[in-house]
Amino acid sequence: MKTILFEEDKLIISLSSLETILGLKHTIEVPYSNIMDVSIEDTHQFLWKMYGTHLGASKYGYFRKDGVNYFVASSTNKGNLVLTLNNHKYDKIILELDHVDDVFQQLQNILSTYIK
């Protein structure tokens, strides 16, 4: 299970033990100023695995497609939180989350009041 921490100036995404093993990553820090867009999307596109795990719909790790860098931590193609970033190691972060609507709303509220 992922943990999302809303800090004063950044979002911290911590993966569970199993997700850390599958995706070869434990935490990702994203300054709010780097978030260009946030959405909830169904993600059915094929991505080239750079490192991590890809079995069916399950994707954990670093992926690339058409020059775009992705970090994906999801076991489903439906209802994932998608962060579109600027000036970050990843161009997009795709996450499967419990209570995705709540996290989406909270992040939108923060971004609407955060001065970039």
GROMACS .gro file of N, CA and C in nm:
model
  348
    1MET      N    1   0.084  -0.118   0.000
    1MET     CA    2   0.000   0.000   0.000
    1MET      C    3   0.089   0.125   0.000
    2LYS      N    4   0.058   0.216  -0.089
    2LYS     CA    5   0.132   0.341  -0.098
    2LYS      C    6   0.088   0.438   0.010
    3THR      N    7   0.182   0.522   0.054
    3THR     CA    8   0.151   0.629   0.148
    3THR      C    9   0.179   0.760   0.077
    4ILE      N   10   0.084   0.851   0.084
    4ILE     CA   11   0.100   0.983   0.025
    4ILE      C   12   0.107   1.084   0.138
    5LEU      N   13   0.217   1.157   0.146
    5LEU     CA   14   0.233   1.261   0.247
    5LEU      C   15   0.230   1.396   0.179
    6PHE      N   16   0.144   1.484   0.230
    6PHE     CA   17   0.134   1.619   0.178
    6PHE      C   18   0.215   1.710   0.270
    7GLU      N   19   0.337   1.740   0.229
    7GLU     CA   20   0.424   1.830   0.305
    7GLU      C   21   0.393   1.974   0.265
    8GLU      N   22   0.461   2.069   0.330
    8GLU     CA   23   0.435   2.210   0.302
    8GLU      C   24   0.464   2.247   0.156
    9ASP      N   25   0.574   2.196   0.100
    9ASP     CA   26   0.613   2.236  -0.034
    9ASP      C   27   0.631   2.119  -0.132
   10LYS      N   28   0.598   1.997  -0.086
   10LYS     CA   29   0.618   1.882  -0.175
   10LYS      C   30   0.527   1.766  -0.136
   11LEU      N   31   0.511   1.678  -0.232
   11LEU     CA   32   0.436   1.555  -0.216
   11LEU      C   33   0.539   1.444  -0.201
   12ILE      N   34   0.520   1.355  -0.103
   12ILE     CA   35   0.610   1.242  -0.085
   12ILE      C   36   0.530   1.114  -0.104
   13ILE      N   37   0.573   1.032  -0.199
   13ILE     CA   38   0.508   0.905  -0.229
   13ILE      C   39   0.599   0.795  -0.177
   14SER      N   40   0.549   0.715  -0.083
   14SER     CA   41   0.625   0.602  -0.028
   14SER      C   42   0.555   0.473  -0.069
   15LEU      N   43   0.631   0.382  -0.124
   15LEU     CA   44   0.576   0.254  -0.167
   15LEU      C   45   0.587   0.150  -0.057
   16SER      N   46   0.502   0.048  -0.064
   16SER     CA   47   0.507  -0.061   0.032
   16SER      C   48   0.631  -0.146   0.007
   17SER      N   49   0.660  -0.238   0.097
   17SER     CA   50   0.777  -0.324   0.083
   17SER      C   51   0.776  -0.402  -0.048
   18LEU      N   52   0.664  -0.465  -0.081
   18LEU     CA   53   0.654  -0.543  -0.205
   18LEU      C   54   0.669  -0.452  -0.326
   19GLU      N   55   0.602  -0.335  -0.325
   19GLU     CA   56   0.612  -0.242  -0.437
   19GLU      C   57   0.755  -0.190  -0.453
   20THR      N   58   0.824  -0.172  -0.343
   20THR     CA   59   0.963  -0.128  -0.348
   20THR      C   60   1.048  -0.233  -0.420
   21ILE      N   61   1.025  -0.360  -0.389
   21ILE     CA   62   1.099  -0.469  -0.454
   21ILE      C   63   1.065  -0.475  -0.603
   22LEU      N   64   0.936  -0.466  -0.636
   22LEU     CA   65   0.893  -0.475  -0.776
   22LEU      C   66   0.937  -0.355  -0.858
   23GLY      N   67   0.934  -0.235  -0.798
   23GLY     CA   68   0.964  -0.114  -0.872
   23GLY      C   69   1.102  -0.058  -0.850
   24LEU      N   70   1.180  -0.122  -0.763
   24LEU     CA   71   1.317  -0.080  -0.734
   24LEU      C   72   1.325   0.066  -0.688
   25LYS      N   73   1.223   0.110  -0.614
   25LYS     CA   74   1.218   0.247  -0.566
   25LYS      C   75   1.137   0.249  -0.438
   26HIS      N   76   1.180   0.325  -0.337
   26HIS     CA   77   1.107   0.332  -0.211
   26HIS      C   78   1.023   0.458  -0.199
   27THR      N   79   1.083   0.573  -0.223
   27THR     CA   80   1.009   0.699  -0.214
   27THR      C   81   1.039   0.788  -0.334
   28ILE      N   82   0.942   0.872  -0.364
   28ILE     CA   83   0.957   0.974  -0.468
   28ILE      C   84   0.909   1.105  -0.408
   29GLU      N   85   0.991   1.208  -0.417
   29GLU     CA   86   0.954   1.341  -0.371
   29GLU      C   87   0.926   1.428  -0.493
   30VAL      N   88   0.811   1.497  -0.488
   30VAL     CA   89   0.772   1.583  -0.598
   30VAL      C   90   0.735   1.720  -0.543
   31PRO      N   91   0.816   1.822  -0.571
   31PRO     CA   92   0.778   1.958  -0.530
   31PRO      C   93   0.647   1.997  -0.600
   32TYR      N   94   0.558   2.064  -0.528
   32TYR     CA   95   0.431   2.106  -0.588
   32TYR      C   96   0.454   2.192  -0.712
   33SER      N   97   0.563   2.268  -0.712
   33SER     CA   98   0.593   2.356  -0.826
   33SER      C   99   0.623   2.277  -0.953
   34ASN      N  100   0.654   2.148  -0.941
   34ASN     CA  101   0.682   2.063  -1.057
   34ASN      C  102   0.558   1.995  -1.113
   35ILE      N  103   0.445   2.004  -1.043
   35ILE     CA  104   0.323   1.936  -1.088
   35ILE      C  105   0.246   2.028  -1.182
   36MET      N  106   0.238   1.988  -1.309
   36MET     CA  107   0.166   2.066  -1.410
   36MET      C  108   0.019   2.028  -1.415
   37ASP      N  109  -0.011   1.900  -1.391
   37ASP     CA  110  -0.149   1.853  -1.401
   37ASP      C  111  -0.165   1.728  -1.315
   38VAL      N  112  -0.286   1.708  -1.267
   38VAL     CA  113  -0.320   1.587  -1.192
   38VAL      C  114  -0.456   1.540  -1.245
   39SER      N  115  -0.467   1.409  -1.266
   39SER     CA  116  -0.591   1.353  -1.319
   39SER      C  117  -0.609   1.210  -1.272
   40ILE      N  118  -0.728   1.158  -1.294
   40ILE     CA  119  -0.757   1.016  -1.272
   40ILE      C  120  -0.788   0.959  -1.409
   41GLU      N  121  -0.708   0.859  -1.450
   41GLU     CA  122  -0.721   0.807  -1.586
   41GLU      C  123  -0.715   0.655  -1.589
   42ASP      N  124  -0.775   0.600  -1.694
   42ASP     CA  125  -0.752   0.460  -1.729
   42ASP      C  126  -0.628   0.461  -1.818
   43THR      N  127  -0.531   0.377  -1.787
   43THR     CA  128  -0.404   0.377  -1.859
   43THR      C  129  -0.383   0.242  -1.926
   44HIS      N  130  -0.407   0.237  -2.056
   44HIS     CA  131  -0.396   0.112  -2.132
   44HIS      C  132  -0.282   0.112  -2.231
   45GLN      N  133  -0.194   0.211  -2.225
   45GLN     CA  134  -0.088   0.220  -2.324
   45GLN      C  135   0.028   0.125  -2.294
   46PHE      N  136   0.095   0.086  -2.400
   46PHE     CA  137   0.214   0.003  -2.385
   46PHE      C  138   0.332   0.093  -2.354
   47LEU      N  139   0.410   0.055  -2.254
   47LEU     CA  140   0.528   0.132  -2.214
   47LEU      C  141   0.650   0.039  -2.217
   48TRP      N  142   0.763   0.092  -2.259
   48TRP     CA  143   0.887   0.015  -2.257
   48TRP      C  144   0.946   0.016  -2.117
   49LYS      N  145   0.969  -0.102  -2.062
   49LYS     CA  146   1.025  -0.115  -1.927
   49LYS      C  147   1.173  -0.084  -1.931
   50MET      N  148   1.216   0.009  -1.845
   50MET     CA  149   1.359   0.038  -1.830
   50MET      C  150   1.413  -0.045  -1.713
   51TYR      N  151   1.347  -0.036  -1.599
   51TYR     CA  152   1.375  -0.125  -1.486
   51TYR      C  153   1.249  -0.137  -1.404
   52GLY      N  154   1.232  -0.250  -1.341
   52GLY     CA  155   1.111  -0.275  -1.263
   52GLY      C  156   1.046  -0.404  -1.307
   53THR      N  157   0.914  -0.412  -1.288
   53THR     CA  158   0.837  -0.532  -1.315
   53THR      C  159   0.717  -0.498  -1.402
   54HIS      N  160   0.691  -0.583  -1.502
   54HIS     CA  161   0.574  -0.566  -1.588
   54HIS      C  162   0.514  -0.703  -1.616
   55LEU      N  163   0.401  -0.732  -1.555
   55LEU     CA  164   0.330  -0.859  -1.576
   55LEU      C  165   0.183  -0.826  -1.598
   56GLY      N  166   0.135  -0.842  -1.721
   56GLY     CA  167  -0.003  -0.807  -1.752
   56GLY      C  168  -0.029  -0.660  -1.725
   57ALA      N  169  -0.134  -0.631  -1.648
   57ALA     CA  170  -0.166  -0.492  -1.614
   57ALA      C  171  -0.075  -0.437  -1.505
   58SER      N  172  -0.007  -0.524  -1.432
   58SER     CA  173   0.080  -0.480  -1.322
   58SER      C  174   0.210  -0.421  -1.376
   59LYS      N  175   0.236  -0.297  -1.335
   59LYS     CA  176   0.359  -0.229  -1.374
   59LYS      C  177   0.414  -0.159  -1.251
   60TYR      N  178   0.540  -0.184  -1.221
   60TYR     CA  179   0.608  -0.119  -1.109
   60TYR      C  180   0.749  -0.083  -1.154
   61GLY      N  181   0.780   0.046  -1.157
   61GLY     CA  182   0.915   0.087  -1.192
   61GLY      C  183   0.918   0.198  -1.293
   62TYR      N  184   1.032   0.207  -1.362
   62TYR     CA  185   1.063   0.313  -1.456
   62TYR      C  186   1.036   0.265  -1.598
   63PHE      N  187   0.955   0.339  -1.672
   63PHE     CA  188   0.917   0.304  -1.808
   63PHE      C  189   0.938   0.425  -1.899
   64ARG      N  190   0.949   0.400  -2.030
   64ARG     CA  191   0.963   0.508  -2.129
   64ARG      C  192   0.874   0.479  -2.248
   65LYS      N  193   0.826   0.587  -2.309
   65LYS     CA  194   0.754   0.575  -2.436
   65LYS      C  195   0.764   0.710  -2.506
   66ASP      N  196   0.811   0.707  -2.630
   66ASP     CA  197   0.821   0.828  -2.712
   66ASP      C  198   0.893   0.941  -2.641
   67GLY      N  199   1.002   0.910  -2.572
   67GLY     CA  200   1.082   1.011  -2.505
   67GLY      C  201   1.024   1.062  -2.374
   68VAL      N  202   0.916   1.003  -2.327
   68VAL     CA  203   0.852   1.043  -2.201
   68VAL      C  204   0.890   0.942  -2.093
   69ASN      N  205   0.939   0.991  -1.978
   69ASN     CA  206   0.977   0.905  -1.866
   69ASN      C  207   0.860   0.889  -1.770
   70TYR      N  208   0.829   0.766  -1.736
   70TYR     CA  209   0.718   0.734  -1.646
   70TYR      C  210   0.770   0.661  -1.524
   71PHE      N  211   0.710   0.686  -1.408
   71PHE     CA  212   0.723   0.595  -1.296
   71PHE      C  213   0.582   0.543  -1.272
   72VAL      N  214   0.568   0.411  -1.273
   72VAL     CA  215   0.437   0.348  -1.260
   72VAL      C  216   0.439   0.254  -1.141
   73ALA      N  217   0.335   0.261  -1.057
   73ALA     CA  218   0.316   0.168  -0.946
   73ALA      C  219   0.168   0.134  -0.942
   74SER      N  220   0.130   0.035  -1.024
   74SER     CA  221  -0.011   0.001  -1.038
   74SER      C  222  -0.027  -0.144  -1.082
   75SER      N  223  -0.131  -0.206  -1.033
   75SER     CA  224  -0.164  -0.342  -1.075
   75SER      C  225  -0.292  -0.345  -1.158
   76THR      N  226  -0.339  -0.226  -1.198
   76THR     CA  227  -0.461  -0.216  -1.276
   76THR      C  228  -0.446  -0.108  -1.382
   77ASN      N  229  -0.529  -0.114  -1.484
   77ASN     CA  230  -0.531  -0.009  -1.586
   77ASN      C  231  -0.641   0.093  -1.560
   78LYS      N  232  -0.721   0.073  -1.458
   78LYS     CA  233  -0.839   0.157  -1.436
   78LYS      C  234  -0.823   0.248  -1.315
   79GLY      N  235  -0.862   0.374  -1.331
   79GLY     CA  236  -0.872   0.468  -1.220
   79GLY      C  237  -0.742   0.500  -1.149
   80ASN      N  238  -0.635   0.521  -1.224
   80ASN     CA  239  -0.506   0.554  -1.163
   80ASN      C  240  -0.488   0.705  -1.151
   81LEU      N  241  -0.420   0.748  -1.047
   81LEU     CA  242  -0.383   0.887  -1.031
   81LEU      C  243  -0.263   0.913  -1.122
   82VAL      N  244  -0.272   1.017  -1.205
   82VAL     CA  245  -0.165   1.051  -1.299
   82VAL      C  246  -0.118   1.192  -1.268
   83LEU      N  247   0.010   1.204  -1.236
   83LEU     CA  248   0.073   1.334  -1.215
   83LEU      C  249   0.158   1.365  -1.338
   84THR      N  250   0.133   1.478  -1.401
   84THR     CA  251   0.215   1.523  -1.513
   84THR      C  252   0.310   1.628  -1.457
   85LEU      N  253   0.441   1.605  -1.477
   85LEU     CA  254   0.542   1.685  -1.410
   85LEU      C  255   0.628   1.764  -1.508
   86ASN      N  256   0.691   1.868  -1.455
   86ASN     CA  257   0.785   1.951  -1.528
   86ASN      C  258   0.912   1.962  -1.443
   87ASN      N  259   1.027   1.958  -1.507
   87ASN     CA  260   1.156   1.971  -1.435
   87ASN      C  261   1.173   1.864  -1.328
   88HIS      N  262   1.140   1.741  -1.360
   88HIS     CA  263   1.152   1.629  -1.267
   88HIS      C  264   1.213   1.512  -1.341
   89LYS      N  265   1.268   1.417  -1.269
   89LYS     CA  266   1.325   1.296  -1.329
   89LYS      C  267   1.220   1.224  -1.414
   90TYR      N  268   1.096   1.222  -1.366
   90TYR     CA  269   0.987   1.158  -1.438
   90TYR      C  270   0.896   1.265  -1.497
   91ASP      N  271   0.847   1.239  -1.619
   91ASP     CA  272   0.751   1.329  -1.682
   91ASP      C  273   0.609   1.298  -1.635
   92LYS      N  274   0.585   1.171  -1.602
   92LYS     CA  275   0.454   1.129  -1.550
   92LYS      C  276   0.474   1.024  -1.442
   93ILE      N  277   0.391   1.033  -1.341
   93ILE     CA  278   0.386   0.931  -1.236
   93ILE      C  279   0.244   0.877  -1.236
   94ILE      N  280   0.230   0.744  -1.245
   94ILE     CA  281   0.100   0.679  -1.248
   94ILE      C  282   0.091   0.587  -1.127
   95LEU      N  283  -0.012   0.610  -1.044
   95LEU     CA  284  -0.026   0.536  -0.918
   95LEU      C  285  -0.164   0.477  -0.901
   96GLU      N  286  -0.168   0.353  -0.858
   96GLU     CA  287  -0.292   0.292  -0.811
   96GLU      C  288  -0.302   0.324  -0.663
   97LEU      N  289  -0.415   0.383  -0.621
   97LEU     CA  290  -0.431   0.422  -0.481
   97LEU      C  291  -0.568   0.382  -0.428
   98ASP      N  292  -0.571   0.345  -0.300
   98ASP     CA  293  -0.699   0.336  -0.230
   98ASP      C  294  -0.746   0.479  -0.211
   99HIS      N  295  -0.874   0.503  -0.222
   99HIS     CA  296  -0.931   0.637  -0.202
   99HIS      C  297  -0.870   0.738  -0.299
  100VAL      N  298  -0.856   0.700  -0.425
  100VAL     CA  299  -0.793   0.786  -0.525
  100VAL      C  300  -0.867   0.919  -0.539
  101ASP      N  301  -1.000   0.917  -0.526
  101ASP     CA  302  -1.076   1.041  -0.539
  101ASP      C  303  -1.041   1.140  -0.428
  102ASP      N  304  -1.023   1.090  -0.306
  102ASP     CA  305  -0.987   1.176  -0.194
  102ASP      C  306  -0.847   1.237  -0.213
  103VAL      N  307  -0.752   1.156  -0.255
  103VAL     CA  308  -0.616   1.204  -0.277
  103VAL      C  309  -0.615   1.305  -0.391
  104PHE      N  310  -0.689   1.276  -0.497
  104PHE     CA  311  -0.700   1.368  -0.611
  104PHE      C  312  -0.755   1.503  -0.567
  105GLN      N  313  -0.863   1.501  -0.490
  105GLN     CA  314  -0.925   1.626  -0.444
  105GLN      C  315  -0.831   1.705  -0.353
  106GLN      N  316  -0.766   1.637  -0.261
  106GLN     CA  317  -0.674   1.704  -0.170
  106GLN      C  318  -0.557   1.766  -0.248
  107LEU      N  319  -0.506   1.694  -0.345
  107LEU     CA  320  -0.395   1.746  -0.426
  107LEU      C  321  -0.440   1.865  -0.510
  108GLN      N  322  -0.559   1.857  -0.567
  108GLN     CA  323  -0.612   1.971  -0.644
  108GLN      C  324  -0.628   2.094  -0.555
  109ASN      N  325  -0.677   2.075  -0.432
  109ASN     CA  326  -0.692   2.187  -0.340
  109ASN      C  327  -0.557   2.251  -0.308
  110ILE      N  328  -0.457   2.169  -0.284
  110ILE     CA  329  -0.323   2.221  -0.254
  110ILE      C  330  -0.269   2.296  -0.375
  111LEU      N  331  -0.280   2.238  -0.493
  111LEU     CA  332  -0.226   2.300  -0.613
  111LEU      C  333  -0.298   2.430  -0.647
  112SER      N  334  -0.426   2.441  -0.618
  112SER     CA  335  -0.500   2.563  -0.648
  112SER      C  336  -0.457   2.680  -0.558
  113THR      N  337  -0.404   2.650  -0.440
  113THR     CA  338  -0.362   2.756  -0.349
  113THR      C  339  -0.211   2.774  -0.346
  114TYR      N  340  -0.138   2.680  -0.407
  114TYR     CA  341   0.007   2.686  -0.402
  114TYR      C  342   0.057   2.784  -0.509
  115ILE      N  343   0.143   2.873  -0.470
  115ILE     CA  344   0.199   2.971  -0.562
  115ILE      C  345   0.322   2.911  -0.628
  116LYS      N  346   0.318   2.899  -0.760
  116LYS     CA  347   0.428   2.839  -0.836
  116LYS      C  348   0.529   2.944  -0.873
   0.00000   0.00000   0.00000
